Coordinates of C-alpha atoms and ligand atoms in Angstrom, one line a residue:
M3 CA 111.6 50.9 38.5
S4 CA 113.4 53.5 36.4
R5 CA 111.4 55.7 34.2
A6 CA 111.1 55.0 30.4
Y7 CA 111.5 58.0 28.2
Q8 CA 108.9 57.7 25.4
L9 CA 109.8 60.4 22.9
G10 CA 108.9 61.2 19.3
L11 CA 108.5 63.6 16.5
I12 CA 105.1 64.8 15.1
G13 CA 105.0 66.1 11.5
Y14 CA 103.5 65.3 8.2
P15 CA 105.3 63.6 6.6
V16 CA 108.1 62.6 9.0
G17 CA 109.7 59.7 7.2
H18 CA 113.0 61.4 6.3
S19 CA 113.9 62.5 9.8
L20 CA 117.3 61.8 11.5
S21 CA 115.9 62.6 14.9
P22 CA 115.3 58.9 16.0
R23 CA 119.0 58.2 15.4
L24 CA 120.1 61.2 17.5
H25 CA 117.8 60.6 20.4
R26 CA 118.2 56.8 20.6
A27 CA 122.0 57.3 20.7
A28 CA 121.7 59.9 23.4
L29 CA 119.3 57.8 25.5
S30 CA 121.6 54.8 25.2
A31 CA 124.8 56.8 26.0
A32 CA 123.0 58.3 29.1
G33 CA 121.9 54.8 30.2
L34 CA 118.3 55.8 30.0
Q35 CA 115.4 53.5 29.0
G36 CA 113.1 54.6 26.3
D37 CA 112.6 55.1 22.6
Y38 CA 112.0 57.8 20.0
Q39 CA 109.3 57.3 17.4
L40 CA 108.2 59.0 14.2
L41 CA 104.5 60.0 14.3
A42 CA 102.8 61.1 11.1
V43 CA 100.0 63.3 12.3
A44 CA 97.8 64.9 9.5
P45 CA 96.9 68.5 10.1
E46 CA 93.2 67.6 10.5
D47 CA 94.1 65.2 13.3
L48 CA 96.4 67.5 15.2
A49 CA 93.9 68.9 17.7
D50 CA 92.6 65.5 18.7
F51 CA 96.2 64.1 19.0
L52 CA 97.2 66.9 21.4
S53 CA 94.1 66.7 23.5
R54 CA 94.7 62.9 24.0
L55 CA 98.3 63.8 24.9
R56 CA 97.1 66.3 27.5
L57 CA 94.7 63.7 29.0
G58 CA 97.5 61.1 29.3
G59 CA 96.0 59.0 26.5
A60 CA 99.3 58.7 24.8
S61 CA 102.3 57.6 26.9
Y62 CA 104.8 60.3 25.6
L63 CA 106.9 62.4 27.8
G64 CA 108.3 64.6 25.1
L65 CA 107.8 65.3 21.5
N66 CA 109.6 67.3 18.7
V67 CA 107.4 69.1 16.2
T68 CA 108.2 69.7 12.6
I69 CA 106.6 70.9 9.4
P70 CA 103.7 71.7 9.1
H71 CA 102.8 71.9 12.8
K72 CA 105.4 74.2 14.4
Q73 CA 103.0 77.2 14.5
A74 CA 99.8 75.2 14.6
V75 CA 100.5 73.6 18.0
I76 CA 100.8 76.9 19.7
P77 CA 97.1 77.5 20.6
H78 CA 97.1 74.0 22.2
M79 CA 100.0 74.6 24.6
D80 CA 99.2 75.3 28.3
E81 CA 102.5 77.2 28.6
L82 CA 105.1 78.6 26.2
S83 CA 108.8 79.2 26.9
A84 CA 110.2 82.7 26.2
S85 CA 112.0 81.3 23.1
A86 CA 108.9 79.7 21.7
R87 CA 107.0 83.0 22.2
K88 CA 109.8 85.0 20.5
A89 CA 110.1 82.5 17.6
G90 CA 106.3 82.2 17.1
A91 CA 107.0 78.5 16.7
V92 CA 107.3 75.3 18.9
N93 CA 109.7 72.5 18.0
T94 CA 109.7 70.8 21.4
I95 CA 106.9 69.8 23.7
L96 CA 107.3 68.7 27.3
I97 CA 104.2 66.7 28.4
R98 CA 103.7 67.3 32.2
E99 CA 100.9 66.1 34.4
D100 CA 99.5 69.6 34.5
G101 CA 99.7 70.3 30.8
L102 CA 101.8 70.8 27.6
V103 CA 104.7 73.1 27.6
G104 CA 106.0 74.4 24.2
Y105 CA 109.7 75.3 23.7
N106 CA 111.8 76.4 20.7
T107 CA 115.3 75.0 20.6
D108 CA 116.1 75.9 17.0
I109 CA 117.5 79.3 17.9
Q110 CA 119.9 77.8 20.4
G111 CA 120.8 75.1 17.8
F112 CA 121.4 77.8 15.2
K113 CA 123.6 79.8 17.4
A114 CA 125.8 76.8 18.2
G115 CA 127.2 77.0 14.6
L116 CA 128.3 80.6 15.1
D117 CA 130.5 80.5 18.1
P118 CA 133.6 81.3 16.1
V119 CA 131.9 84.4 14.7
E120 CA 130.7 85.5 18.1
Q121 CA 134.3 86.0 19.1
T122 CA 135.4 88.0 16.1
P123 CA 135.8 91.7 17.1
G124 CA 135.3 94.4 14.5
K125 CA 133.1 96.4 12.3
R126 CA 129.4 96.7 11.9
R127 CA 128.1 93.1 11.6
I128 CA 125.8 92.3 8.8
G129 CA 124.2 88.9 8.2
I130 CA 122.3 87.8 5.1
V131 CA 119.5 85.2 5.5
V132 CA 118.2 83.6 2.3
G133 CA 114.7 82.2 2.7
A134 CA 111.6 83.4 4.6
G135 CA 110.3 80.3 6.4
G136 CA 110.6 79.0 10.0
A137 CA 114.3 78.3 9.8
A138 CA 114.9 81.9 8.5
R139 CA 113.0 83.3 11.4
A140 CA 115.1 81.2 13.9
A141 CA 118.3 82.4 12.1
I142 CA 117.3 86.1 12.3
L143 CA 116.5 85.7 16.1
G144 CA 119.8 83.9 16.6
L145 CA 121.9 86.5 14.7
A146 CA 120.2 89.3 16.8
E147 CA 121.0 87.4 20.0
L148 CA 124.6 87.3 18.8
A149 CA 124.6 91.1 18.5
F150 CA 124.5 91.4 14.7
D151 CA 123.7 95.0 13.8
E152 CA 121.8 94.4 10.6
I153 CA 120.1 91.4 9.0
V154 CA 119.1 91.4 5.4
V155 CA 116.4 88.8 4.5
A156 CA 116.4 87.8 0.8
A157 CA 113.8 85.3 -0.4
R158 CA 112.4 84.6 -3.8
D159 CA 108.8 85.6 -2.8
R160 CA 108.9 89.3 -2.0
S161 CA 105.5 89.3 -0.2
K162 CA 106.8 86.6 2.2
T163 CA 110.0 88.5 2.7
R164 CA 108.1 91.7 3.5
A165 CA 105.8 89.8 5.9
L166 CA 108.7 88.3 7.8
V167 CA 110.5 91.6 8.1
A168 CA 107.3 93.3 9.2
A169 CA 107.0 90.7 12.0
F170 CA 110.2 92.0 13.5
D171 CA 109.1 95.7 13.2
E172 CA 106.4 94.8 15.7
L173 CA 108.9 93.4 18.2
D174 CA 111.2 95.5 20.3
F175 CA 114.1 94.1 18.3
P176 CA 117.8 94.9 18.8
A177 CA 118.9 94.5 15.2
V178 CA 117.8 96.3 12.0
V179 CA 116.0 93.7 9.9
R180 CA 115.4 94.6 6.3
A181 CA 114.2 93.1 3.0
G182 CA 116.7 92.4 0.2
D183 CA 116.3 90.9 -3.2
P184 CA 118.4 87.7 -3.7
E185 CA 119.1 88.9 -7.3
S186 CA 120.7 92.2 -6.2
L187 CA 122.6 91.8 -3.0
N188 CA 125.8 93.2 -4.6
G189 CA 127.7 95.8 -2.6
L190 CA 126.7 94.3 0.7
A191 CA 129.6 93.4 3.0
A192 CA 128.3 90.6 5.2
C193 CA 130.2 88.5 7.7
V194 CA 127.7 85.6 7.6
L195 CA 125.4 84.3 4.8
V196 CA 122.8 81.8 6.0
N197 CA 121.0 79.5 3.6
A198 CA 117.5 78.9 5.1
T199 CA 116.0 77.3 2.0
P200 CA 116.0 73.6 1.0
L201 CA 118.4 74.3 -1.9
G202 CA 120.7 71.4 -2.4
Q203 CA 118.8 69.2 0.0
S204 CA 117.4 66.6 -2.4
A205 CA 119.7 63.9 -3.6
E206 CA 119.7 65.1 -7.2
T207 CA 122.9 64.3 -8.9
T208 CA 122.7 67.3 -11.3
F209 CA 122.3 70.1 -8.8
S210 CA 123.7 73.4 -10.2
V211 CA 124.3 76.3 -7.9
P212 CA 122.1 79.2 -8.9
V213 CA 123.8 82.4 -10.2
W214 CA 122.1 84.5 -7.5
F215 CA 123.6 82.3 -4.8
E216 CA 127.1 82.8 -6.3
R217 CA 126.4 86.6 -6.1
A218 CA 125.3 86.2 -2.5
L219 CA 128.6 84.5 -1.7
D220 CA 130.4 87.6 -3.2
C221 CA 129.0 89.6 -0.2
L222 CA 131.2 87.5 2.1
G223 CA 134.5 89.0 0.7
G224 CA 137.3 86.6 1.5
D225 CA 136.6 85.6 5.0
G226 CA 132.9 85.7 5.9
L227 CA 131.2 82.5 7.0
F228 CA 128.7 80.6 4.9
Y229 CA 126.2 78.7 7.1
D230 CA 124.0 76.2 5.2
L231 CA 121.1 75.0 7.4
V232 CA 120.7 72.1 5.1
Y233 CA 122.6 69.2 6.6
A234 CA 124.9 66.9 4.7
R235 CA 124.3 63.2 4.7
E236 CA 128.0 62.5 4.7
A237 CA 130.4 63.2 7.6
S238 CA 132.4 65.5 5.2
G239 CA 129.7 68.1 5.8
L240 CA 129.6 68.8 2.1
T241 CA 126.3 70.0 0.8
P242 CA 126.3 71.4 -2.8
L243 CA 126.2 74.9 -1.5
V244 CA 129.0 74.3 1.1
E245 CA 131.0 72.8 -1.7
A246 CA 130.5 76.0 -3.8
A247 CA 131.6 78.2 -0.9
R248 CA 134.6 76.0 -0.1
K249 CA 135.7 76.2 -3.7
R250 CA 136.2 79.9 -3.1
G251 CA 138.1 79.2 0.1
L252 CA 135.3 80.5 2.3
P253 CA 134.9 79.1 5.8
S254 CA 131.6 77.2 5.6
I255 CA 129.5 74.8 7.7
D256 CA 126.4 72.7 7.0
G257 CA 123.3 72.3 9.3
T258 CA 124.6 69.3 11.2
V259 CA 125.7 71.4 14.1
M260 CA 122.3 73.1 14.3
L261 CA 120.5 69.7 14.0
V262 CA 122.6 68.2 16.8
H263 CA 122.3 71.2 19.2
Q264 CA 118.6 71.7 18.8
A265 CA 118.2 68.0 19.5
A266 CA 120.5 68.2 22.5
A267 CA 118.6 71.1 24.0
A268 CA 115.3 69.2 23.6
F269 CA 116.8 66.1 25.2
E270 CA 117.8 68.2 28.2
I271 CA 114.3 69.6 28.5
W272 CA 112.8 66.1 28.6
T273 CA 115.3 64.3 30.7
G274 CA 117.1 67.0 32.8
Q275 CA 120.4 65.6 31.5
K276 CA 122.9 67.1 29.1
P277 CA 123.4 64.5 26.3
D278 CA 126.7 63.4 24.9
I279 CA 127.0 65.7 21.8
S280 CA 129.7 63.6 20.1
V281 CA 127.6 60.4 20.3
M282 CA 124.6 62.3 18.7
R283 CA 126.8 63.7 16.0
E284 CA 128.3 60.2 15.2
A285 CA 124.8 58.7 15.1
I286 CA 123.8 60.9 12.1
H287 CA 126.4 59.5 9.8
R288 CA 126.1 55.9 10.9
S289 CA 124.5 53.8 8.1
Ligands
LIG312 P1 110.0 76.5 4.9 O1 109.3 75.7 3.9 O2 109.3 77.1 6.1 O3 110.7 77.7 4.1 C1 111.6 77.5 3.0 C2 112.0 78.8 2.4 O4 112.9 78.5 1.3 C3 110.9 79.6 1.8 O5 111.2 81.0 1.8 C4 110.9 79.1 0.3 O6 110.3 80.0 -0.6 C5 112.3 79.0 0.1 N1 112.7 78.1 -1.0 C6 112.2 76.8 -1.2 N2 112.8 76.3 -2.3 C7 113.6 77.3 -2.8 C8 114.4 77.3 -4.0 N3 114.6 76.3 -4.8 N4 115.1 78.5 -4.2 C9 115.0 79.5 -3.4 N5 114.2 79.5 -2.3 C10 113.5 78.4 -2.0 O7 111.2 75.6 5.4 P2 112.1 75.8 6.8 O8 112.3 77.2 7.0 O9 111.5 75.0 7.9 O10 113.4 75.0 6.4 C11 114.3 75.5 5.4 C12 115.5 74.6 5.3 O11 116.2 74.6 6.5 C13 115.1 73.1 5.1 O12 116.1 72.6 4.2 C14 115.3 72.5 6.4 O13 115.7 71.1 6.3 C15 116.4 73.3 7.0 N6 116.4 73.2 8.4 C16 117.5 72.7 9.1 C17 117.5 72.7 10.5 C18 118.7 72.1 11.1 O14 118.6 71.8 12.3 N7 119.8 72.0 10.5 C19 116.4 73.1 11.3 C20 115.3 73.7 10.5 C21 115.3 73.7 9.1 P3 108.7 79.8 -1.1 O15 108.0 80.2 0.1 O16 108.7 80.8 -2.2 O17 108.6 78.4 -1.4

Protein backbone atom coordinates (compact mmCIF):
# COMPACT_ATOMS: atom_id res chain seq x y z
CA MET A 1 0.00 0.00 0.00
CA SER A 2 1.33 3.49 -0.77
CA ARG A 3 2.25 5.72 2.11
CA ALA A 4 -0.12 8.48 3.34
CA TYR A 5 1.57 11.78 4.09
CA GLN A 6 0.02 13.14 7.27
CA LEU A 7 1.26 16.72 7.50
CA GLY A 8 0.27 19.75 9.52
CA LEU A 9 1.08 23.10 11.09
CA ILE A 10 1.51 23.73 14.80
CA GLY A 11 1.08 27.23 16.15
CA TYR A 12 -1.15 29.23 18.44
CA PRO A 13 -3.38 30.39 16.85
CA VAL A 14 -3.25 28.76 13.40
CA GLY A 15 -6.68 29.58 11.97
CA HIS A 16 -5.57 32.12 9.35
CA SER A 17 -2.95 29.94 7.66
CA LEU A 18 -2.87 29.32 3.90
CA SER A 19 -0.53 26.32 4.31
CA PRO A 20 -3.26 23.64 4.04
CA ARG A 21 -4.25 24.95 0.61
CA LEU A 22 -0.64 24.93 -0.59
CA HIS A 23 0.23 21.46 0.66
CA ARG A 24 -3.03 19.77 -0.27
CA ALA A 25 -2.62 21.12 -3.81
CA ALA A 26 0.99 19.90 -3.93
CA LEU A 27 0.07 16.42 -2.61
CA SER A 28 -2.70 16.09 -5.13
CA ALA A 29 -0.57 17.31 -8.06
CA ALA A 30 2.15 14.81 -7.09
CA GLY A 31 -0.41 11.98 -6.88
CA LEU A 32 0.38 11.40 -3.19
CA GLN A 33 -2.11 10.31 -0.54
CA GLY A 34 -2.32 12.44 2.59
CA ASP A 35 -3.61 15.57 4.23
CA TYR A 36 -2.40 18.77 5.91
CA GLN A 37 -4.11 19.85 9.11
CA LEU A 38 -3.99 22.90 11.34
CA LEU A 39 -3.07 22.04 14.93
CA ALA A 40 -3.53 24.69 17.59
CA VAL A 41 -1.01 23.77 20.29
CA ALA A 42 -0.92 26.08 23.32
CA PRO A 43 2.57 26.92 24.62
CA GLU A 44 1.97 24.96 27.84
CA ASP A 45 1.12 21.84 25.79
CA LEU A 46 4.07 22.01 23.39
CA ALA A 47 6.49 19.73 25.29
CA ASP A 48 3.87 16.99 25.72
CA PHE A 49 2.80 17.26 22.10
CA LEU A 50 6.38 16.88 20.83
CA SER A 51 7.17 13.96 23.10
CA ARG A 52 4.04 12.13 21.89
CA LEU A 53 5.19 12.85 18.36
CA ARG A 54 8.63 11.37 19.06
CA LEU A 55 7.08 8.24 20.56
CA GLY A 56 4.86 7.76 17.50
CA GLY A 57 1.71 8.65 19.41
CA ALA A 58 0.66 11.00 16.63
CA SER A 59 0.64 9.76 13.08
CA TYR A 60 2.38 12.77 11.50
CA LEU A 61 5.29 12.52 9.12
CA GLY A 62 6.00 16.21 8.89
CA LEU A 63 4.96 19.47 10.52
CA ASN A 64 5.41 23.15 9.93
CA VAL A 65 5.90 25.40 12.92
CA THR A 66 4.68 28.96 13.31
CA ILE A 67 4.33 31.68 15.94
CA PRO A 68 4.89 31.30 18.90
CA HIS A 69 6.77 27.99 18.64
CA LYS A 70 9.58 28.57 16.12
CA GLN A 71 12.25 28.97 18.81
CA ALA A 72 10.52 27.00 21.55
CA VAL A 73 10.67 23.69 19.64
CA ILE A 74 14.48 23.78 19.32
CA PRO A 75 15.38 22.07 22.64
CA HIS A 76 12.99 19.25 21.71
CA MET A 77 14.70 18.40 18.42
CA ASP A 78 17.02 15.38 18.17
CA GLU A 79 18.83 16.94 15.22
CA LEU A 80 18.94 20.42 13.67
CA SER A 81 19.80 21.29 10.07
CA ALA A 82 22.49 23.89 9.42
CA SER A 83 19.85 26.43 8.35
CA ALA A 84 17.83 25.95 11.55
CA ARG A 85 20.96 26.37 13.64
CA LYS A 86 21.90 29.51 11.77
CA ALA A 87 18.39 30.97 11.97
CA GLY A 88 17.91 30.01 15.61
CA ALA A 89 14.41 28.95 14.56
CA VAL A 90 12.64 25.88 13.18
CA ASN A 91 9.71 26.15 10.76
CA THR A 92 9.72 22.53 9.52
CA ILE A 93 9.97 19.24 11.43
CA LEU A 94 10.60 15.85 9.88
CA ILE A 95 9.38 13.04 12.12
CA ARG A 96 11.67 10.05 11.65
CA GLU A 97 11.62 6.74 13.52
CA ASP A 98 14.84 7.74 15.26
CA GLY A 99 13.70 11.22 16.27
CA LEU A 100 12.66 14.74 15.30
CA VAL A 101 14.73 16.77 12.84
CA GLY A 102 14.28 20.55 12.74
CA TYR A 103 14.81 22.59 9.56
CA ASN A 104 14.38 26.21 8.55
CA THR A 105 13.08 26.84 5.03
CA ASP A 106 12.22 30.54 5.53
CA ILE A 107 15.68 31.70 4.42
CA GLN A 108 15.43 29.68 1.20
CA GLY A 109 11.88 30.99 0.67
CA PHE A 110 13.02 34.57 1.24
CA LYS A 111 15.89 34.26 -1.23
CA ALA A 112 13.55 32.99 -3.96
CA GLY A 113 12.07 36.49 -4.19
CA LEU A 114 15.45 38.06 -4.83
CA ASP A 115 16.73 36.13 -7.80
CA PRO A 116 16.57 39.19 -10.07
CA VAL A 117 18.61 41.24 -7.60
CA GLU A 118 21.18 38.49 -7.30
CA GLN A 119 22.11 38.96 -10.94
CA THR A 120 22.46 42.75 -10.80
CA PRO A 121 26.14 43.66 -10.96
CA GLY A 122 27.37 46.81 -9.37
CA LYS A 123 28.18 48.88 -6.38
CA ARG A 124 28.23 48.12 -2.67
CA ARG A 125 24.95 46.43 -1.92
CA ILE A 126 22.95 47.71 1.01
CA GLY A 127 19.70 46.16 2.20
CA ILE A 128 17.28 47.66 4.74
CA VAL A 129 15.16 45.31 6.84
CA VAL A 130 12.26 46.85 8.76
CA GLY A 131 11.22 44.79 11.79
CA ALA A 132 13.11 42.76 14.37
CA GLY A 133 11.25 39.46 14.65
CA GLY A 134 11.77 36.00 13.16
CA ALA A 135 11.03 37.04 9.58
CA ALA A 136 13.57 39.91 9.86
CA ARG A 137 16.20 37.43 11.02
CA ALA A 138 15.49 35.13 8.04
CA ALA A 139 15.71 38.16 5.71
CA ILE A 140 19.08 39.25 7.15
CA LEU A 141 20.47 35.73 6.73
CA GLY A 142 19.09 35.55 3.20
CA LEU A 143 20.57 38.91 2.19
CA ALA A 144 23.95 37.87 3.58
CA GLU A 145 23.81 34.60 1.62
CA LEU A 146 23.15 36.69 -1.48
CA ALA A 147 26.38 38.60 -0.80
CA PHE A 148 24.90 41.89 0.39
CA ASP A 149 27.68 43.97 1.93
CA GLU A 150 25.66 45.84 4.53
CA ILE A 151 22.26 45.27 6.15
CA VAL A 152 20.56 48.01 8.15
CA VAL A 153 17.92 46.80 10.59
CA ALA A 154 15.29 49.36 11.55
CA ALA A 155 12.53 48.47 13.99
CA ARG A 156 10.34 50.61 16.20
CA ASP A 157 11.68 49.02 19.40
CA ARG A 158 15.33 49.99 19.65
CA SER A 159 16.17 47.42 22.30
CA LYS A 160 14.88 44.64 20.02
CA THR A 161 16.84 46.07 17.10
CA ARG A 162 20.02 46.15 19.18
CA ALA A 163 19.47 42.58 20.40
CA LEU A 164 18.98 41.31 16.85
CA VAL A 165 22.07 43.10 15.55
CA ALA A 166 24.12 41.84 18.52
CA ALA A 167 23.13 38.26 17.69
CA PHE A 168 24.93 38.65 14.35
CA ASP A 169 28.03 40.11 16.05
CA GLU A 170 28.39 36.75 17.76
CA LEU A 171 28.34 34.84 14.48
CA ASP A 172 31.15 34.74 11.98
CA PHE A 173 28.97 36.77 9.65
CA PRO A 174 29.92 37.86 6.12
CA ALA A 175 27.87 41.12 6.02
CA VAL A 176 27.96 44.22 8.20
CA VAL A 177 24.68 44.26 10.16
CA ARG A 178 23.88 47.51 11.91
CA ALA A 179 20.99 49.17 13.68
CA GLY A 180 19.12 52.05 12.07
CA ASP A 181 16.17 54.12 13.16
CA PRO A 182 13.09 53.82 10.92
CA GLU A 183 12.47 57.56 11.40
CA SER A 184 15.90 58.59 10.11
CA LEU A 185 17.04 56.40 7.28
CA ASN A 186 17.55 59.35 4.93
CA GLY A 187 20.75 59.41 2.99
CA LEU A 188 20.99 55.64 2.72
CA ALA A 189 21.23 54.28 -0.82
CA ALA A 190 19.80 50.79 -0.63
CA CYS A 191 19.03 48.34 -3.40
CA VAL A 192 16.47 46.36 -1.39
CA LEU A 193 13.99 47.37 1.31
CA VAL A 194 12.31 44.49 3.14
CA ASN A 195 9.17 44.91 5.21
CA ALA A 196 9.35 42.23 7.93
CA THR A 197 6.54 43.70 10.03
CA PRO A 198 2.81 42.88 9.76
CA LEU A 199 2.07 46.42 8.51
CA GLY A 200 -0.75 46.26 5.97
CA GLN A 201 -1.57 42.66 6.79
CA SER A 202 -4.95 43.11 8.42
CA ALA A 203 -7.93 43.66 6.18
CA GLU A 204 -8.59 47.21 7.42
CA THR A 205 -10.11 49.36 4.72
CA THR A 206 -8.54 52.56 6.04
CA PHE A 207 -4.86 51.65 6.13
CA SER A 208 -2.63 54.67 5.67
CA VAL A 209 1.03 54.25 4.83
CA PRO A 210 3.18 55.63 7.67
CA VAL A 211 5.38 58.62 6.84
CA TRP A 212 8.49 56.78 8.05
CA PHE A 213 7.79 54.06 5.51
CA GLU A 214 7.53 56.60 2.68
CA ARG A 215 10.95 57.92 3.81
CA ALA A 216 12.32 54.35 3.79
CA LEU A 217 11.14 54.02 0.17
CA ASP A 218 13.18 57.16 -0.64
CA CYS A 219 16.31 55.10 0.10
CA LEU A 220 15.62 52.93 -2.94
CA GLY A 221 16.26 55.76 -5.41
CA GLY A 222 14.44 55.03 -8.66
CA ASP A 223 15.25 51.37 -9.17
CA GLY A 224 15.68 49.51 -5.88
CA LEU A 225 13.35 46.64 -5.04
CA PHE A 226 10.72 46.75 -2.32
CA TYR A 227 10.06 43.29 -0.87
CA ASP A 228 7.02 43.03 1.38
CA LEU A 229 6.98 39.79 3.39
CA VAL A 230 3.28 40.30 3.99
CA TYR A 231 1.45 38.37 1.30
CA ALA A 232 -1.46 39.69 -0.68
CA ARG A 233 -4.76 37.86 -0.58
CA GLU A 234 -5.38 38.74 -4.21
CA ALA A 235 -3.48 37.40 -7.24
CA SER A 236 -2.54 41.02 -8.10
CA GLY A 237 0.10 40.83 -5.34
CA LEU A 238 -0.99 44.23 -4.09
CA THR A 239 -0.52 44.75 -0.38
CA PRO A 240 -0.98 48.34 0.83
CA LEU A 241 2.80 48.80 1.02
CA VAL A 242 3.42 47.25 -2.41
CA GLU A 243 0.78 49.61 -3.76
CA ALA A 244 2.62 52.59 -2.22
CA ALA A 245 5.91 51.46 -3.78
CA ARG A 246 4.37 50.80 -7.20
CA LYS A 247 2.80 54.27 -7.19
CA ARG A 248 6.38 55.53 -7.28
CA GLY A 249 7.23 53.18 -10.12
CA LEU A 250 9.46 51.02 -7.91
CA PRO A 251 9.79 47.30 -8.64
CA SER A 252 8.08 45.54 -5.76
CA ILE A 253 6.89 42.11 -4.71
CA ASP A 254 4.75 40.77 -1.90
CA GLY A 255 5.46 37.74 0.33
CA THR A 256 3.67 35.19 -1.86
CA VAL A 257 6.90 34.04 -3.45
CA MET A 258 8.46 33.46 -0.01
CA LEU A 259 5.36 31.69 1.25
CA VAL A 260 5.28 29.33 -1.71
CA HIS A 261 9.01 28.60 -1.74
CA GLN A 262 9.34 27.96 2.00
CA ALA A 263 6.39 25.56 1.66
CA ALA A 264 7.92 23.88 -1.41
CA ALA A 265 11.21 23.31 0.44
CA ALA A 266 9.32 21.76 3.39
CA PHE A 267 7.32 19.54 1.03
CA GLU A 268 10.55 18.25 -0.48
CA ILE A 269 12.01 17.49 2.97
CA TRP A 270 8.93 15.42 3.87
CA THR A 271 8.25 13.63 0.60
CA GLY A 272 11.60 13.66 -1.21
CA GLN A 273 9.81 15.17 -4.22
CA LYS A 274 9.93 18.66 -5.69
CA PRO A 275 6.36 19.98 -5.75
CA ASP A 276 4.71 21.80 -8.63
CA ILE A 277 5.32 25.44 -7.67
CA SER A 278 2.70 26.83 -10.05
CA VAL A 279 0.01 24.58 -8.58
CA MET A 280 0.91 25.79 -5.07
CA ARG A 281 0.86 29.41 -6.17
CA GLU A 282 -2.55 29.03 -7.82
CA ALA A 283 -3.95 27.35 -4.70
CA ILE A 284 -3.34 30.48 -2.63
CA HIS A 285 -5.73 32.62 -4.58
CA ARG A 286 -8.41 30.00 -5.16
CA SER A 287 -11.47 30.94 -3.13
P1 LIG B 1 7.20 38.97 14.78
O1 LIG B 1 6.01 39.21 15.60
O2 LIG B 1 8.26 38.03 15.24
O3 LIG B 1 7.94 40.39 14.48
C1 LIG B 1 7.22 41.48 13.95
C2 LIG B 1 8.09 42.73 13.94
O4 LIG B 1 7.30 43.78 13.37
C3 LIG B 1 8.50 43.22 15.32
O5 LIG B 1 9.74 43.87 15.22
C4 LIG B 1 7.38 44.21 15.65
O6 LIG B 1 7.73 45.22 16.59
C5 LIG B 1 7.18 44.87 14.31
N1 LIG B 1 5.87 45.50 14.18
C6 LIG B 1 4.67 44.93 14.47
N2 LIG B 1 3.67 45.81 14.17
C7 LIG B 1 4.27 46.95 13.69
C8 LIG B 1 3.80 48.20 13.23
N3 LIG B 1 2.48 48.47 13.18
N4 LIG B 1 4.68 49.14 12.85
C9 LIG B 1 6.01 48.88 12.89
N5 LIG B 1 6.54 47.70 13.32
C10 LIG B 1 5.67 46.74 13.71
O7 LIG B 1 6.65 38.51 13.35
P2 LIG B 1 7.44 37.73 12.19
O8 LIG B 1 8.80 38.27 12.10
O9 LIG B 1 7.26 36.28 12.32
O10 LIG B 1 6.55 38.15 10.91
C11 LIG B 1 6.52 39.49 10.43
C12 LIG B 1 5.67 39.55 9.17
O11 LIG B 1 6.24 38.74 8.14
C13 LIG B 1 4.25 39.00 9.39
O12 LIG B 1 3.35 39.81 8.69
C14 LIG B 1 4.27 37.63 8.76
O13 LIG B 1 3.02 37.24 8.23
C15 LIG B 1 5.27 37.85 7.62
N6 LIG B 1 5.92 36.61 7.26
C16 LIG B 1 5.75 36.19 5.97
C17 LIG B 1 6.33 35.02 5.55
C18 LIG B 1 6.14 34.59 4.14
O14 LIG B 1 6.38 33.41 3.83
N7 LIG B 1 5.75 35.48 3.25
C19 LIG B 1 7.12 34.16 6.47
C20 LIG B 1 7.25 34.71 7.81
C21 LIG B 1 6.64 35.89 8.17
P3 LIG B 1 7.39 45.04 18.16
O15 LIG B 1 8.27 43.93 18.61
O16 LIG B 1 7.72 46.38 18.69
O17 LIG B 1 5.93 44.67 18.22
